[in-house]
Amino acid sequence: MKTVILAGGKGTRLWPLSREDYPKQFLKIINGESLIQRSVNMFSKLSEIYIITSKQLYPFFSYEVKGISLENVLQEPAARGTAPAIAYALSILEDDDYLFVPSDHMLDESFLELVKKVKPEEGEILLFGHKPEGPATGYGYIKKGQRINEVKLKASGFFEKPDLKEAEMFYKSGEYLWNMGMFYMKKKTAEIAFKRHLPEVYDVVFEKKAKGYEDLPEVSFDKGIVEKYDNVSVAEFTGLWKDMGSWESFYEVMKKDKDGNAVYGDVYALDSHGSLGISEGRLTVLYGVNDLAVISTRDVTFVIPRSLSEKTKEIVKALDGRKEAKRSPIMYRSWGYYIILEEGPRYKVKKLYIAPGKSLSYQMHFHRAEHWVVVRGTAKVTYDGKEVIVAENESFFVPMGKKHKIENPGKIPLEIIEVQTGEYLEEDDIVRF
Amino acid sequence: MKTVILAGGKGTRLWPLSREDYPKQFLKIINGESLIQRSVNMFSKLSEIYIITSKQLYPFFSYEVKGISLENVLQEPAARGTAPAIAYALSILEDDDYLFVPSDHMLDESFLELVKKVKPEEGEILLFGHKPEGPATGYGYIKKGQRINEVKLKASGFFEKPDLKEAEMFYKSGEYLWNMGMFYMKKKTAEIAFKRHLPEVYDVVFEKKAKGYEDLPEVSFDKGIVEKYDNVSVAEFTGLWKDMGSWESFYEVMKKDKDGNAVYGDVYALDSHGSLGISEGRLTVLYGVNDLAVISTRDVTFVIPRSLSEKTKEIVKALDGRKEAKRSPIMYRSWGYYIILEEGPRYKVKKLYIAPGKSLSYQMHFHRAEHWVVVRGTAKVTYDGKEVIVAENESFFVPMGKKHKIENPGKIPLEIIEVQTGEYLEEDDIVRF
């Protein structure tokens, strides 16, 4: 068997720390470890693992995730939901049993023991379900059917996030499980299921009959396959599991001080109780507040009662048109990362962090000139075909239209302050060679 | 008569927007006008005005305050409280009647009518009092004595900020007035009062017998003179007056939206009620919160219930040792201002804004080199005795130990991104020529 971690999601539910271009799986707020790193560490104990992610997020893996070969990180052509992602991964991978798991869940290691006890039969799609701990409205529900063996039951029905009344009914009846969003099946089984229930995905991905992965409908594996498929079973998991879908869920798993406050970063919670304080690069002071979530980033301050934090996604939608709704001031790349320090009408100031041995691509901009000041390490700059060494406290200027490349040939990180000037300063003004 | 605005105070009560080095009188959050500008505009209608302030704050006046000649802005040798400040101002000014007023109060123009009706007699110190609107504990109280005329009474006692029980008693009795912190008297009267009650201040300031203004005790004019003096009267003012001593007082005078939220800067208050949101250079989103004050600056996020905002001063004290407690990332100078964009172990990035026609001093640093990139306007740089023009999108490098000066010879503002590198990057590494 092999494990595939689904890691193509966007991060609007944990805004403003995560963004469309900086998803929550990479946040290190639980014991300094990201959710994706936890998943990689844990499932590596079970089997060889793969990750399926987007082109946009791929650089995070080389930079932020340890213990996985980049060859095992698959890049989806576009983000079209979990059904196309699963099909795409399987179309590349060899014949075997595959366990697909989300990247943004908290899960304890006893889950591995459960997986070892089950094995998907030919034609069977196996789900994992958790006994409801209350009438939660944030989960999908699976109705339990006939028991197959000690750990496995038939799945006899599927219900998307219910309203509270329905959720209470599900909870009281004892006949339902929370859908953990995991799928375990043979490659062959999935292929047949796609052919039958999502033929347009099958044709594009497996048969390569048609181009247009980008034009596929956005559809989840639950909706597109599982709910229509006849041979679905479920294994019941009783250990710790939590979908990290809101600030409230982070609060729940974080360490608390004696007043029940959970903080990450440079946060003082004084005379406050039950509050979550998260700060990135700034001093944050909470005084006399209860049960509040305060998230400070370089470009946003967000204040919401913890109990309402499920609303975050809607609030971000309401901020549509604001760059802060989607874009992060910190962006990871295969070579390191940059932080936008300041933006003005005809200039932008960035800090570039280039890891030892890494290099940016050979490139050119039509609309901007770049001034670099090396503040740490040593840069090798290729400019108009020639190589130059730029040491700490030295600067280099690249006019508009000139080819250039920065490398870090050294053993310590290279840090550069870049001042861009020009009329158009967006990321898409770049020609790579 | 002449008016002197006392403007030497520090700004810890409105932290983090104001700081020890960036006081609240300059905040423009009420209709885009600062408190000091309001005072200058209003008292200019009454008489010639002077301002007494500290060396540190003097540059704010040339840059931020319109309608007053810089010759009328007096610089105290050190901040030692209102008594030495008043003595110092009078020691410079000619014989006349002087009205001393604070710079951080909201006051309506009917106050000018009251001043026109009164005139301090020889030997009389005239105060202004406001009828208490409730049992406030944040004000000093004046006990009303015998009535002198339609607008003036004898002052028969003084009480510093009382506890709630005492304040309730004062309020109910109807015999007390709030002390508005204003003093109206002849120069001669003050001189005699200082000689009698604060002889050490008198000797240093009026007689110049001793040096050591810096070593004077820190003492208020209320405590040091008024409470000991025998001929004190009070004029009752019934118009609008408010000591802007807390975030709550700003909330009270600011314009509210239909849900009672008052915001300044880039703030969205959604599903929130009665909240104050102030943001400087960053998006701030409040969702579902009531009666909260949220103050975001470039380097601090501060969240406190509005009703507790009087505690701000104590909270800042508790943060002692943090640079954010005292220093502002934006600093005004006589030539414009700078903003600290980023600080690292051996570098600092600043944005400099230099007003048209202004110039920094000819200077040199022992421990830092400076890289400048002009992002707007044109700079005239004097370097090692020679003059160079640095245009937009050009850069200039000043190594450690080299003399240099920046001027803006142009008609539009000059904006420069400065990258400092070196082991010691504090403001005091500067030799001026």
PDB file of C-alpha atoms in Angstrom, chain A residues 303, chain B residues 257 259-261 268-275 286-290:
ATOM      1  CA  VAL A 303     -10.377  40.350  15.765  1.00  0.00           C
TER       2      VAL A 303
ATOM      3  CA  ASP B 257     -21.482  54.530  12.201  1.00  0.00           C
ATOM      4  CA  ASP B 259     -23.832  50.513  14.983  1.00  0.00           C
ATOM      5  CA  GLY B 260     -21.971  52.960  17.167  1.00  0.00           C
ATOM      6  CA  ASN B 261     -18.507  52.023  15.898  1.00  0.00           C
ATOM      7  CA  TYR B 268     -13.791  47.355   8.651  1.00  0.00           C
ATOM      8  CA  ALA B 269     -16.192  46.900  11.584  1.00  0.00           C
ATOM      9  CA  LEU B 270     -18.601  44.095  10.595  1.00  0.00           C
ATOM     10  CA  ASP B 271     -21.441  42.871  12.817  1.00  0.00           C
ATOM     11  CA  SER B 272     -19.776  44.819  15.617  1.00  0.00           C
ATOM     12  CA  HIS B 273     -21.190  47.418  17.984  1.00  0.00           C
ATOM     13  CA  GLY B 274     -19.810  50.287  20.003  1.00  0.00           C
ATOM     14  CA  SER B 275     -16.240  49.529  19.061  1.00  0.00           C
ATOM     15  CA  LEU B 286     -13.354  43.546  13.535  1.00  0.00           C
ATOM     16  CA  TYR B 287     -16.112  40.964  13.375  1.00  0.00           C
ATOM     17  CA  GLY B 288     -18.801  40.342  15.958  1.00  0.00           C
ATOM     18  CA  VAL B 289     -17.184  42.322  18.767  1.00  0.00           C
ATOM     19  CA  ASN B 290     -18.799  44.841  21.077  1.00  0.00           C
TER      20      ASN B 290
END
